[in-house]
Structure formats: structure tokens, C-alpha cells
Tab-separated table of C-alpha atoms and ligand atoms in Angstrom:
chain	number	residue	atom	x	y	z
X	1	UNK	CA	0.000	0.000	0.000
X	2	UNK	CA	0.902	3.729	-0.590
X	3	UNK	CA	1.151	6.536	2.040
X	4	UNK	CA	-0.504	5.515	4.942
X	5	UNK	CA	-4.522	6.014	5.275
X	6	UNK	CA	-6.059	8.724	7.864
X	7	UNK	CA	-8.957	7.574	10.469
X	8	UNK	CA	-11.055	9.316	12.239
X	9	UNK	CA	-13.364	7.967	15.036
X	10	UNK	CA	-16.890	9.098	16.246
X	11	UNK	CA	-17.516	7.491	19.134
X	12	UNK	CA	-14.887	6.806	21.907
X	13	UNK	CA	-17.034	4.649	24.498
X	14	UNK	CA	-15.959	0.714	24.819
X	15	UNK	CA	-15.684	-0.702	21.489
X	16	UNK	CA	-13.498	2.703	20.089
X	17	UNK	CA	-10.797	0.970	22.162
X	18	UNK	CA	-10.383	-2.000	20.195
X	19	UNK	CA	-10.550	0.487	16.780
X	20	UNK	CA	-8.007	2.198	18.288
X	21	UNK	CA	-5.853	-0.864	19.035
X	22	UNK	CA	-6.807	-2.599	15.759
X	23	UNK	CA	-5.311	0.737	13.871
X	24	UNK	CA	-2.018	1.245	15.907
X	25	UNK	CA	-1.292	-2.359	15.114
X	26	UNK	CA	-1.839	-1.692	11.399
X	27	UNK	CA	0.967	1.553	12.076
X	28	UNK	CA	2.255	0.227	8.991
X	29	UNK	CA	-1.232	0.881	6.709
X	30	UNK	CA	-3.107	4.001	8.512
X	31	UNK	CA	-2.805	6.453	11.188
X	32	UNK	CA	-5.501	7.928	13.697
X	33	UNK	CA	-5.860	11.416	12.960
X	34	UNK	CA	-8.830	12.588	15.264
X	35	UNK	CA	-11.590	11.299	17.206
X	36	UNK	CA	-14.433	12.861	18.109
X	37	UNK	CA	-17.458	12.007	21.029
X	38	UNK	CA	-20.085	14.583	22.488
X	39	UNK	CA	-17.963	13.733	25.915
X	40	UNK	CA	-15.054	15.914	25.772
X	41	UNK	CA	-13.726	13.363	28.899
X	42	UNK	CA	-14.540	10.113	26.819
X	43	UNK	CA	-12.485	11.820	23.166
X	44	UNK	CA	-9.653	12.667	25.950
X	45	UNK	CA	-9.125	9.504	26.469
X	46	UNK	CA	-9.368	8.003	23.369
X	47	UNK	CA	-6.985	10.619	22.024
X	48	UNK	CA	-4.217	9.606	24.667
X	49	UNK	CA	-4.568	5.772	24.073
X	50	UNK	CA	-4.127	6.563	19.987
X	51	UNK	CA	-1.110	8.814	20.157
X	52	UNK	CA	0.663	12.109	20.273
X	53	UNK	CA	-1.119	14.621	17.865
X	54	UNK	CA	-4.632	13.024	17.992
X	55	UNK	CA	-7.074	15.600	17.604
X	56	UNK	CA	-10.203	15.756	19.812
X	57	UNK	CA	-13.510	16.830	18.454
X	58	UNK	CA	-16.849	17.444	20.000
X	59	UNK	CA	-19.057	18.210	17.007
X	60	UNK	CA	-18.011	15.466	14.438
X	61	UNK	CA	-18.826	17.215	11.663
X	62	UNK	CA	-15.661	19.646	12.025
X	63	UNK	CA	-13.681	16.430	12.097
X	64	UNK	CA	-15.055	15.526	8.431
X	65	UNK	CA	-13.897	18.806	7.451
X	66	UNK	CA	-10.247	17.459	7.775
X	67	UNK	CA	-8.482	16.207	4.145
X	68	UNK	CA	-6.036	13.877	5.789
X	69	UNK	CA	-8.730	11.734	7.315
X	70	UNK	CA	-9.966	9.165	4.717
X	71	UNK	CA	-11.891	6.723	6.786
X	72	UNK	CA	-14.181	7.153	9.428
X	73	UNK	CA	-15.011	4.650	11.489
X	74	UNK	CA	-18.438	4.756	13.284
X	75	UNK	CA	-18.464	3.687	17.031
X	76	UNK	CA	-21.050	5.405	18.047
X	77	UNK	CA	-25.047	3.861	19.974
X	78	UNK	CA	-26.882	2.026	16.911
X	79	UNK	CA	-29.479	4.884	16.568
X	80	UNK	CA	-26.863	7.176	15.144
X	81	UNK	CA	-25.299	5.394	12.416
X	82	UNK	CA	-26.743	6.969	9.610
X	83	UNK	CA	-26.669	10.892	10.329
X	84	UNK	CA	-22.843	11.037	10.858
X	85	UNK	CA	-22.631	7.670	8.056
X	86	UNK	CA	-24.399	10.331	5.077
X	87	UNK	CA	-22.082	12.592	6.258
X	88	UNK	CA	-18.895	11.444	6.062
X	89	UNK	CA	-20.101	9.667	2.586
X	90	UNK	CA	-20.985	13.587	1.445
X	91	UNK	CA	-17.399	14.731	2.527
X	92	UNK	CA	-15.660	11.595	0.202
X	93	UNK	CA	-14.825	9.646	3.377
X	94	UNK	CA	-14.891	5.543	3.441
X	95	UNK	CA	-16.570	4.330	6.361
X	96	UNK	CA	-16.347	1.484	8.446
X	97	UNK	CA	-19.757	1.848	10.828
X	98	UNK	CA	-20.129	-0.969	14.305
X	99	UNK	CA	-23.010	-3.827	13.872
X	100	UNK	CA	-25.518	-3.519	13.729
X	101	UNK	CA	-25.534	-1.644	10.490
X	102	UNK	CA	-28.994	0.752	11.148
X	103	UNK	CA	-31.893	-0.064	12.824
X	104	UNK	CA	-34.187	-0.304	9.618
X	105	UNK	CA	-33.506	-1.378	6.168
X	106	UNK	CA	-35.078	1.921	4.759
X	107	UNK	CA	-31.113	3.548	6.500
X	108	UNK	CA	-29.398	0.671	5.668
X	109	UNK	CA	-30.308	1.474	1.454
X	110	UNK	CA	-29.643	5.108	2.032
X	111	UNK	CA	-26.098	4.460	3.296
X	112	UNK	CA	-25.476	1.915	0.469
X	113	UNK	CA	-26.620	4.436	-2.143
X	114	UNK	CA	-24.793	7.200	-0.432
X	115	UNK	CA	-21.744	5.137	-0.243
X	116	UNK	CA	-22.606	4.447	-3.994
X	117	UNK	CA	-23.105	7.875	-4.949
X	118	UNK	CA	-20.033	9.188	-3.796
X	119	UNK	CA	-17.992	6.489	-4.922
X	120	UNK	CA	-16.854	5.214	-1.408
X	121	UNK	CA	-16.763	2.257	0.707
X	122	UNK	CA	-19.133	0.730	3.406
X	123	UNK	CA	-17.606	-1.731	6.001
X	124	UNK	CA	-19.996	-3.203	8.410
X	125	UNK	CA	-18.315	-4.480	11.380
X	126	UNK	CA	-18.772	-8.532	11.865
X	127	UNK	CA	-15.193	-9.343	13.342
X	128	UNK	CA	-15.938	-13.364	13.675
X	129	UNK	CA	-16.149	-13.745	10.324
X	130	UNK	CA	-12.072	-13.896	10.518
X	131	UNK	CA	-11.771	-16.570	12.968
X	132	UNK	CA	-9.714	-19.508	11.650
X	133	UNK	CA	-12.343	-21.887	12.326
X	134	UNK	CA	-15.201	-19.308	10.532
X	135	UNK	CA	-12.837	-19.388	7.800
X	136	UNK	CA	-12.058	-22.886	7.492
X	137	UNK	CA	-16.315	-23.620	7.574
X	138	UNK	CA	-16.830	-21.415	5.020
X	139	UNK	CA	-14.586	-22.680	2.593
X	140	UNK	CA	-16.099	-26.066	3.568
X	141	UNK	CA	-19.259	-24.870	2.790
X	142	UNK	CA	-18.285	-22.906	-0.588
X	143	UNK	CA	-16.747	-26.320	-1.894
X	144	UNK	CA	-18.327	-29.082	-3.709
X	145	UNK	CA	-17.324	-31.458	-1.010
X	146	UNK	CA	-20.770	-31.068	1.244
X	147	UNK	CA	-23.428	-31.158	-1.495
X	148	UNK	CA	-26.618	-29.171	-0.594
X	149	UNK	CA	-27.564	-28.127	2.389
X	150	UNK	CA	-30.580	-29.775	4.071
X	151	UNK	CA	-30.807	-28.282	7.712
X	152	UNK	CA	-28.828	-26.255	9.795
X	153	UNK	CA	-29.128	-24.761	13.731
X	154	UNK	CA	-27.371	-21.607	15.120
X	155	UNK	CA	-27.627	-20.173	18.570
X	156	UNK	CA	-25.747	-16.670	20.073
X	157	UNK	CA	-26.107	-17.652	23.222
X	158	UNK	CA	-25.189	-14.140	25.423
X	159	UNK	CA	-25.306	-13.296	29.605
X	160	UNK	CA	-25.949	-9.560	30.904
X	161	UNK	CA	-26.926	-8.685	34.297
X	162	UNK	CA	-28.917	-5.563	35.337
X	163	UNK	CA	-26.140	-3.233	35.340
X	164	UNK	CA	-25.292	-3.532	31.718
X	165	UNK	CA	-28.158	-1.223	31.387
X	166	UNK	CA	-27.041	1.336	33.427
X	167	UNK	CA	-25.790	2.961	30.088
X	168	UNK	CA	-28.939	4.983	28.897
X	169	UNK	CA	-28.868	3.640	25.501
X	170	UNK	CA	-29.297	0.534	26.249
X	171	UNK	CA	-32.645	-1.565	26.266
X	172	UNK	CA	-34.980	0.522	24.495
X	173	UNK	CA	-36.133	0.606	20.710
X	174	UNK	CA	-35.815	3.547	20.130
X	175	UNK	CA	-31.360	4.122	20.812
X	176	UNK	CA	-30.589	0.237	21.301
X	177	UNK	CA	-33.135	-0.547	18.531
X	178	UNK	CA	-33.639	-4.142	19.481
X	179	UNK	CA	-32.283	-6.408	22.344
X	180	UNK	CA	-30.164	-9.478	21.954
X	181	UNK	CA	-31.756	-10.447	18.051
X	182	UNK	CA	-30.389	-6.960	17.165
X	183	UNK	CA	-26.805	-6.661	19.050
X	184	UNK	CA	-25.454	-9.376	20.583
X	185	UNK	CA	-26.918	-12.232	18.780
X	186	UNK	CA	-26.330	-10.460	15.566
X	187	UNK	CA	-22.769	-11.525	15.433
X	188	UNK	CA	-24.042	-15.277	15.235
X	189	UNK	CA	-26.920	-14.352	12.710
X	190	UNK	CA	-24.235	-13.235	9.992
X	191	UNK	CA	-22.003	-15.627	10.455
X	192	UNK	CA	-25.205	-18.019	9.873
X	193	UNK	CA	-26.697	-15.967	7.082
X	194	UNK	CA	-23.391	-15.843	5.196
X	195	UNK	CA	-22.233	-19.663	5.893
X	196	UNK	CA	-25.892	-21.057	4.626
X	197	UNK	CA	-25.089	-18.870	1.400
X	198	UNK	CA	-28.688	-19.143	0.715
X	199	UNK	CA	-31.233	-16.547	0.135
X	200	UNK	CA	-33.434	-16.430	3.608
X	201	UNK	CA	-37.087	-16.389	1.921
X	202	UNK	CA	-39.617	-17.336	5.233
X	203	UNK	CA	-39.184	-16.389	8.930
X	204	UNK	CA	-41.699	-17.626	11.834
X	205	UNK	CA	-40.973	-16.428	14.970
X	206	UNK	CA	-41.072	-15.771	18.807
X	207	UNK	CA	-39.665	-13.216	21.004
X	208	UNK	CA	-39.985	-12.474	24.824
X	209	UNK	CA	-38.227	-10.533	27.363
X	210	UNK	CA	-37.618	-13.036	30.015
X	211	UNK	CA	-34.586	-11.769	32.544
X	212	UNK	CA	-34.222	-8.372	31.913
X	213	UNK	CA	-36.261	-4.980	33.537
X	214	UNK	CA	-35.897	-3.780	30.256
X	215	UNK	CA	-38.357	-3.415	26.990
X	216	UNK	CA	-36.462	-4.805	23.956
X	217	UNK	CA	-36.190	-8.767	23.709
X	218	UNK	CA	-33.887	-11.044	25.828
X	219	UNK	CA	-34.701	-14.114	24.040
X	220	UNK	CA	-35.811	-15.265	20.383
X	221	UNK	CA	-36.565	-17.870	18.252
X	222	UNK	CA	-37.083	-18.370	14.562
X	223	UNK	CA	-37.696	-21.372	12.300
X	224	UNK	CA	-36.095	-20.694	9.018
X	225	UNK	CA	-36.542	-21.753	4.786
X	226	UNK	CA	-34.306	-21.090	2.714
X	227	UNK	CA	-34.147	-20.674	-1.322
X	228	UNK	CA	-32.520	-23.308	-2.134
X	229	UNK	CA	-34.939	-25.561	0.328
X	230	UNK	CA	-32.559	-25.795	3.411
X	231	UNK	CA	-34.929	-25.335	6.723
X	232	UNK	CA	-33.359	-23.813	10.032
X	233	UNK	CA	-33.300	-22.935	13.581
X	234	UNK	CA	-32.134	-20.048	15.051
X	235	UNK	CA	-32.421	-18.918	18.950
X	236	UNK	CA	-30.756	-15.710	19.980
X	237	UNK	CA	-30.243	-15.952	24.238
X	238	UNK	CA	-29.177	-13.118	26.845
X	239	UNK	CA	-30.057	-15.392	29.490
X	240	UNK	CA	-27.741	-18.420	28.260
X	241	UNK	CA	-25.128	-18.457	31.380
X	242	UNK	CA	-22.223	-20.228	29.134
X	243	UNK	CA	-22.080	-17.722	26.277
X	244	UNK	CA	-21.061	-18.732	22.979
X	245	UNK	CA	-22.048	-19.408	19.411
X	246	UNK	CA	-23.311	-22.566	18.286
X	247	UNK	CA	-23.960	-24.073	14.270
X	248	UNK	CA	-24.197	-26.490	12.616
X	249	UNK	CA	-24.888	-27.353	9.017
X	250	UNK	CA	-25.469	-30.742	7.347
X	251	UNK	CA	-26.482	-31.967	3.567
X	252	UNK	CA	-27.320	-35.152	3.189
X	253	UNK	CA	-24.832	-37.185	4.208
X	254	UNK	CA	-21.701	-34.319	5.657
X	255	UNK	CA	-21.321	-32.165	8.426
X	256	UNK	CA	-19.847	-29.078	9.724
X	257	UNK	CA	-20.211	-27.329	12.786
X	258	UNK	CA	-18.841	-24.671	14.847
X	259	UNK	CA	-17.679	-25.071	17.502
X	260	UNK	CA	-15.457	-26.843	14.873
X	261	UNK	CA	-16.497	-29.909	14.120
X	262	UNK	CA	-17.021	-32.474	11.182
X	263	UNK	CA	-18.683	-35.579	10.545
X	264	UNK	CA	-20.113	-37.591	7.762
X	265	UNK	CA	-21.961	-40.663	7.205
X	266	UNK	CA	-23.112	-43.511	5.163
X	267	UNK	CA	-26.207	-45.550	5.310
X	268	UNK	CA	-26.286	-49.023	6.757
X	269	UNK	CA	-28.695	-51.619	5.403
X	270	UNK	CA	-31.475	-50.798	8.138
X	271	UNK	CA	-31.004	-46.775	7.188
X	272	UNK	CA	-28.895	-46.164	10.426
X	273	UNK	CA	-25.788	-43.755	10.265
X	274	UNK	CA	-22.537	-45.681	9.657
X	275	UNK	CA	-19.191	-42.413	10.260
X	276	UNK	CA	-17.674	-42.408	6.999
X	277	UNK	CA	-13.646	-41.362	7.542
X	278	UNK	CA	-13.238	-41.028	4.137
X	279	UNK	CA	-15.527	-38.391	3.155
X	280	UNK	CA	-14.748	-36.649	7.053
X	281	UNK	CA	-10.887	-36.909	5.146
X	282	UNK	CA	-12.348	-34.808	1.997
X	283	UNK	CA	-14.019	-32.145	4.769
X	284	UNK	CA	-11.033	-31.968	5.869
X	285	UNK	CA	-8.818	-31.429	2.815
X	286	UNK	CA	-11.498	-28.561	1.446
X	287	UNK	CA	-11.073	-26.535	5.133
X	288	UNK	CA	-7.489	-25.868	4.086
X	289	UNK	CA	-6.429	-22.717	4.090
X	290	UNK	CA	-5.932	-21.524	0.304
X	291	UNK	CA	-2.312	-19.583	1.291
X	292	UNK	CA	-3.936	-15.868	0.007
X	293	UNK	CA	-4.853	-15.026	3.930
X	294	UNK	CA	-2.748	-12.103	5.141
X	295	UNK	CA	-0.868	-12.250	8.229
X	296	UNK	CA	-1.944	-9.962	10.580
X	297	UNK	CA	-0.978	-9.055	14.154
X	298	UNK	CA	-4.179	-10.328	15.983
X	299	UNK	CA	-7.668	-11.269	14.792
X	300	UNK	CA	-10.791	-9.244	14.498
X	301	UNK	CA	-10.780	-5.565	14.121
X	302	UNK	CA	-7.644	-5.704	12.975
X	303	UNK	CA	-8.687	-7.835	9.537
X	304	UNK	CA	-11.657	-6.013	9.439
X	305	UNK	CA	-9.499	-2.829	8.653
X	306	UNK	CA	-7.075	-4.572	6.796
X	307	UNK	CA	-9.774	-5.778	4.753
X	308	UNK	CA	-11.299	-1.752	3.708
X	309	UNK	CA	-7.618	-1.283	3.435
X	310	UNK	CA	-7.265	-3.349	0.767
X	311	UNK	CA	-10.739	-2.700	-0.815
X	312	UNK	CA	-9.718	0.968	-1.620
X	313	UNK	CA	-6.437	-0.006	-2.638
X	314	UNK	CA	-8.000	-2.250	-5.304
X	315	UNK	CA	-11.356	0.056	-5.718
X	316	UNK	CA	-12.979	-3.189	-4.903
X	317	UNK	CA	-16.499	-4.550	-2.147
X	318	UNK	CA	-14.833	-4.782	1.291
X	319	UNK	CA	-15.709	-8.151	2.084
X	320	UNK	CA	-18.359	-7.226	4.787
X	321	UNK	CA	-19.763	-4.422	2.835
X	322	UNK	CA	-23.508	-2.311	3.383
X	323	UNK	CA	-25.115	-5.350	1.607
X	324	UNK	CA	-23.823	-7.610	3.739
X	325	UNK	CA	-24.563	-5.500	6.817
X	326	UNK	CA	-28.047	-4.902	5.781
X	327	UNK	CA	-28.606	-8.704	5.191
X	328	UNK	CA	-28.326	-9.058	9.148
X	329	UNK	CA	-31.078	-6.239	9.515
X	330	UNK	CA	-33.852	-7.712	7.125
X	331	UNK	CA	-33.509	-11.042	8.887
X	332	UNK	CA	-33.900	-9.457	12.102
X	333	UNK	CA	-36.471	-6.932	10.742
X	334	UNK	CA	-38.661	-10.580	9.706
X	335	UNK	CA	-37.999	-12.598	13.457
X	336	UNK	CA	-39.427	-8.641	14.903
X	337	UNK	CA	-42.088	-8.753	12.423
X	338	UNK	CA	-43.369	-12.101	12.615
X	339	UNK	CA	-42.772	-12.160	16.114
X	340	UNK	CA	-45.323	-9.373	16.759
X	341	UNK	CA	-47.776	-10.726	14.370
X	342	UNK	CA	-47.691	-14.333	15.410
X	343	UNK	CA	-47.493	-15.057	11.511
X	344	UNK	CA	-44.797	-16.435	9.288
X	345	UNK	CA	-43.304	-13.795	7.373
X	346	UNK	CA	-41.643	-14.108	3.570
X	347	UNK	CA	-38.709	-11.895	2.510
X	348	UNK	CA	-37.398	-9.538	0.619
X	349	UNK	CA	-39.076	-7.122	2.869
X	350	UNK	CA	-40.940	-4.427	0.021
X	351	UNK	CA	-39.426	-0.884	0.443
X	352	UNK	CA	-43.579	-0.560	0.945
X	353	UNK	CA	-44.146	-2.603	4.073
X	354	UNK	CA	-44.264	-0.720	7.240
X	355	UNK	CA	-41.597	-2.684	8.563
X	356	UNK	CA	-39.241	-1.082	6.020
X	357	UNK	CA	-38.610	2.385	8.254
X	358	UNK	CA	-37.112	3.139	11.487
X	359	UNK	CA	-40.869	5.464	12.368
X	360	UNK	CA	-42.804	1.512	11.391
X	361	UNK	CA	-40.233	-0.931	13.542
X	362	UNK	CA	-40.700	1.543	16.164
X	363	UNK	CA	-44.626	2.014	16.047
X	364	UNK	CA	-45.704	-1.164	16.001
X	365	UNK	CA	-43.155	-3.419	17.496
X	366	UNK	CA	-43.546	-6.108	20.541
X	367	UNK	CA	-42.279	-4.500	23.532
X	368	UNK	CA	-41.973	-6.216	26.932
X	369	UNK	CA	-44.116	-3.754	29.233
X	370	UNK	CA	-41.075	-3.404	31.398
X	371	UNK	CA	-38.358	-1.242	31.590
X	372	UNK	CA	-38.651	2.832	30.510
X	373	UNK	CA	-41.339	2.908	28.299
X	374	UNK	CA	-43.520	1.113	30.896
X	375	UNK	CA	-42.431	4.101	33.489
X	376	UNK	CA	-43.386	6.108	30.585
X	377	UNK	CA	-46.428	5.419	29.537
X	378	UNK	CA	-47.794	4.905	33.395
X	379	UNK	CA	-47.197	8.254	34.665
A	401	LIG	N1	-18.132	-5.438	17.244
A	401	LIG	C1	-18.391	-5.699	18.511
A	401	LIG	O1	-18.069	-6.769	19.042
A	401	LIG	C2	-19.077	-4.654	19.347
A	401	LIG	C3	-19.013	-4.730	20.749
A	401	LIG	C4	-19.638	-3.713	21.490
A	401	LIG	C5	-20.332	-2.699	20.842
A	401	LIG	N2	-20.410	-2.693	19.471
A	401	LIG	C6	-21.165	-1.651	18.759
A	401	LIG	O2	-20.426	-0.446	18.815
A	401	LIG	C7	-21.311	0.662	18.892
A	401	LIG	C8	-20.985	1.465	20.151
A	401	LIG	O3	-21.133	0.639	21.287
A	401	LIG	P1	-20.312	0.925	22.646
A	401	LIG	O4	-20.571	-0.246	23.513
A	401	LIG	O5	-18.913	1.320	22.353
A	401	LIG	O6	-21.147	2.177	23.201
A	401	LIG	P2	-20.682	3.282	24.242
A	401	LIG	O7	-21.919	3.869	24.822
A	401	LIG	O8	-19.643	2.740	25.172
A	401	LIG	O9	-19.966	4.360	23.297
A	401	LIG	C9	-20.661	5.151	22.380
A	401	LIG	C10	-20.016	6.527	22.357
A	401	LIG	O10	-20.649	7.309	21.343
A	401	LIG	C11	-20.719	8.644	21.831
A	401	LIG	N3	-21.708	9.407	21.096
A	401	LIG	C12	-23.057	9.346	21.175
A	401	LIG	N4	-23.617	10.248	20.342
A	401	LIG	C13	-22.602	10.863	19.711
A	401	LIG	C14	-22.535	11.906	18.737
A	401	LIG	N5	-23.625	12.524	18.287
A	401	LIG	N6	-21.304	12.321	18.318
A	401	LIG	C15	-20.183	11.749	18.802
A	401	LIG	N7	-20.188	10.776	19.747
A	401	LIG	C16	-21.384	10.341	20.178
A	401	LIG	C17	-21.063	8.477	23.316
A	401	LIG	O11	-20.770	9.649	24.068
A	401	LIG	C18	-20.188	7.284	23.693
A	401	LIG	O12	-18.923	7.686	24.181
A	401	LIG	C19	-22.733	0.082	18.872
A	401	LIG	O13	-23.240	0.081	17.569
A	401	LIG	C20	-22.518	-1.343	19.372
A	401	LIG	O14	-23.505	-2.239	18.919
A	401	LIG	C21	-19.777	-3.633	18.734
């Protein structure tokens, strides 16, 4: 790469300090150049942990005024992605904006076309999707080696106590914009979406807040169908003690699953499941890495940025790009929807449904009765 590529950040609360570590790794590639938060205190900080010279901004938009910054990344509560997202597009900036990518698909096509319009790129943050084992399932799952896929299971399994929402943001609609289906379990859902590599075309659904004094969901379930026939389950937990993700995919007769794991079978002559090593061996031989992967100083956030880096270099689609971001949304957008009506729902969600906007999701979905908006509406 050329001379080395300006950031900005808006937004220095918790997950600014892994940008900020991700970049000063990547010393070699980019260079933080300001960061701005509505907290003088909070951009203080962030400044001192990026480096001599960081400038601090309250009012972002006299950040994007700066011509050495070409990348802003976006770390800021999910309501406010797509103000300072258009506006850093209008200014020729790339931006890299934290999951979830907007709360409605109505901002999500904005950002793409504004992104579009002023020729620059969108990076949605997903940072699994560059775990070894991710990687090694999804070339699995992009060989010929499984066949179809028939079924397949996921679960984001997540743990928060009360004091999690001490931070105001948190646990409403209208500034967290969904519970755990919208941003914890969301890192499970696109590593789902994008390993099935199948269109999502019918969602049925439940949601509930369990746990948590709060209003958004703590808990949901979907069944799943897929275009190209697969059926699935997905469950999205806050109240799961032992967090982690769970998948699994299988075709007819192969396996993969993650925690990593692989099986295959054949049939026996009363249609029982007899392991069959050999085609396990040919799972095994299409996980290999292809030797194109770079070599980067830790995981994550770091390939995330290496990965714009290297989009812009080549004027190419980062790899999680808007689309890919936006894919998360509409399958959340259908669990919310169908959870509310108690009816399956189909996708592509029409830019005409209700459900589209930010002002519909907000009007007329399930909320828990507890929490805020209970306070609210009771006094
Ligand atoms: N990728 C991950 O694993 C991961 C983990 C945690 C959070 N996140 C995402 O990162 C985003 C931020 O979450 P967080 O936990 O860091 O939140 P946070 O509350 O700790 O930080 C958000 C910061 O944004 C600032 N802010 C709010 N409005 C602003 C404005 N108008 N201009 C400038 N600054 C403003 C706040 O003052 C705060 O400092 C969310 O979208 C969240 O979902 C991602």
C-alpha cells in the first residue's frame, strides 16, 4: 500500500478501544488522525490511548472537514449510524460503521446508495467472520465437497446482568433498537446468514423478554426456509449463562459445525448412520487454508481494517460491505415482524411494508411492558 490512510473515530465509548488498538497495530497501513465524542472526557481519552497529535472533536462534523482523514469509522449507539454515516459519505470519506448496520432497512439502502453515490466504501463491522475456524467452515461450505444443504441450527447464546443497562442507551427501541436479536446475537446471525449462502425467503418467529427490567427482547426464536430448500433454527439468548455461538450445518450425508467440528456418514442396510472417515478426510482437505490469507498481528478488528484497506487499494467490495450489513437487519427486521404478528413472514421485505422504516419498527413493534417505556407510559 501507498502513504498511509487517515482515520477518524466518532464514538470513543468501549468498542473505540479495540478500533483504536486494531489501527495502531496496522501503524504500517493508517494512522488515527482525530476522534471525536459529544464527551469531551470520553475523546480525551481516546486521544491519549491513539497517540501524540490526535485531535479531539466534540461536534463530528468539524472532524469531516479534515483532508487527511480518509476513513471514518463509526463507534457510536446504533441509533446514530446513519446521520454522521451520510455525512462522512458527502465529505468523500470511506466508512467502516459498528453492527448492527442501522436499525431499519429503509437507512441501511440510504447508506449503500450514499456510499454508492459518492464512490466510497461501506464496512460493516462482523469481526468473527475472521476466525480460523469461521474461515475454514466457510470454505467447507463454498466447496463441492458437502453437497446441498438440508438443515442447519445456530444459537448466540449471550449473559448480561442488570447493570449492563445502566448505560442509557441501552434496552430501548428507540437508541438500542432491538435487544439481543439486534446486538449481541447479531454476530451469530451473519455468520449463519453468510455460511448457509442461501437466500433467507420465510421467517416464523417468537420473542420475549424473560430476565431483563428492560423493553427490547432477551430471548428469540425463529424457524427458518431457505431458497434453495434448506430449513433452520435459530435462537438468539441473553439469558444463556455459558455464552457462545453454536452451528451447525449438514447436507445429506456431511457435516460441519462450529464449535469446529465435522462428521459424515453412510447408510447401513437398516437406514442407520454408519461415520464415513473417508468423506470426514475430503471435509477436511477442502477446510485448508488456500495460502492468500494475510498475516496480521491479531484477529478481528484488525482484519476487518485490513480488509477496507485493501478494498480501496483495489477500488474493490470490502468483504463485509452495506449489503452484507443490511442482510443481518432484514432477517432481524422478519424474526421482529413475525414475532409481533404471530405469523410467518416471507422476505425480501418491500421498500412498501411498514416494517421497512425506522418510524414503522418503532410504532408497532412487541415491547416487553417493562423497563422505561412502561415508566413512561404509566405516569
Ligand atoms: N463489534 C463488537 O463486538 C461490538 C461490541 C460492542 C459494541 N459494538 C457496537 O459499537 C457501537 C458502540 O457501542 P459501545 O458499547 O462502544 O457504546 P458506548 O456507549 O460505550 O460508546 C458510544 C459513544 O458514542 C458517543 N456518542 C453518542 N452520540 C454521539 C454523537 N452525536 N457524536 C459523537 N459521539 C457520540 C457516546 O458519548 C459514547 O462515548 C454500537 O453500535 C454497538 O452495537 C460492537
Amino acid at each position: 500500500m501507498g502513504s498511509k490512510l487517515g482515520i477518524g473515530i466518532i464514538g470513543c465509548g468501549i468498542i473505540a478501544a479495540r478500533h483504536i488498538d486494531a489501527c495502531k497495530q496496522l501503524g504500517e497501513w493508517c494512522e488515527i488522525k482525530a476522534v471525536a465524542d459529544i464527551s469531551r472526557e470520553k475523546a480525551e481519552q481516546a486521544a491519549a490511548s491513539a497517540g501524540e497529535g490526535t485531535a479531539i472533536y466534540t461536534d463530528y462534523k468539524e472532524m469531516l472537514e479534515r483532508s487527511d482523514i480518509d476513513i471514518i469509522s463509526l463507534c457510536t449507539p446504533p441509533f446514530f449510524h446513519k446521520e454522521p454515516a451520510l455525512a462522512a459519505f458527502a465529505k468523500g470519506k470511506h466508512v467502516l460503521v459498528e453492527k448492527p448496520l442501522a436499525p431499519s432497512l429503509e437507512d441501511c439502502d440510504a447508506m449503500i446508495a450514499a456510499a454508492r453515490a459518492h464512490n466510497c466504501k461501506l464496512a460493516t463491522v462482523f469481526q468473527l467472520r475472521f476466525l480460523p475456524d469461521i474461515q475454514k467452515i466457510k470454505r467447507i461450505l463454498d466447496s463441492d465437497v458437502m453437497g446441498p444443504l438440508v438443515s442447519a441450527q445456530m444459537s448466540g447464546n449471550y449473559w448480561r446482568g442488570d447493570k449492563y443497562y445502566d448505560v442509557p442507551w441501552r434496552g430501548k427501541f428507540a437508541s438500542e433498537c432491538g435487544g439481543v436479536t439486534m446486538n449481541h446475537a447479531i454476530h451469530t446471525m451473519d455468520l449463519f446468514l453468510w455460511l448457509m449462502g442461501q437466500p433467507l425467503e420465510q421467517v416464523r418467529a417468537e420473542m420475549d423478554t424473560i430476565n431483563h427490567d428492560i423493553e427490547v427482547e432477551d430471548w428469540s426464536t425463529a424457524t427458518m426456509r431457505f431458497a434453495g430448500g434448506a430449513v433452520a433454527q435459530a435462537t438468539c439468548s441473553l439469558t444463556t449463562v455459558r455464552e457462545g455461538h453454536e452451528m451447525n450445518f449438514s447436507s445429506q450425508r456431511h457435516y460441519v459445525g462450529f464449535p469446529y467440528a465435522l462428521h459424515a456418514v453412510q447408510q447401513t442396510d437398516l437406514g442407520g448412520a454408519k461415520m464415513d472417515r473417508e468423506a470426514i478426510a475430503e471435509l477436511e482437505q477442502a477446510a485448508l487454508p488456500t495460502g492468500d490469507e494475510p498475516e496480521l498481528p491479531t484477529l478481528g478488528h484488525c482484519h476487518q481494517y485490513y480488509d477496507l484497506f485493501e478494498a480501496i487499494r483495489t477500488d474493490s467490495e470490502p468483504m463485509i460491505s452495506g449489503a452484507e450489513g443490511r442482510r443481518t437487519i432484514e432477517a432481524i427486521t422478519a424474526i421482529y415482524k413475525s414475532a409481533t404478528l404471530g405469523e410467518p413472514v416471507s422476505l425480501p421485505i418491500a421498500d412498501s411494508d411498514p416494517w421497512y422504516t425506522a418510524e414503522g419498527i418503532q410504532r408497532l413493534v412487541k415491547r416487553s411492558g417493562r423497563g422505561e417505556s412502561a415508566q413512561e407510559s404509566t405516569s
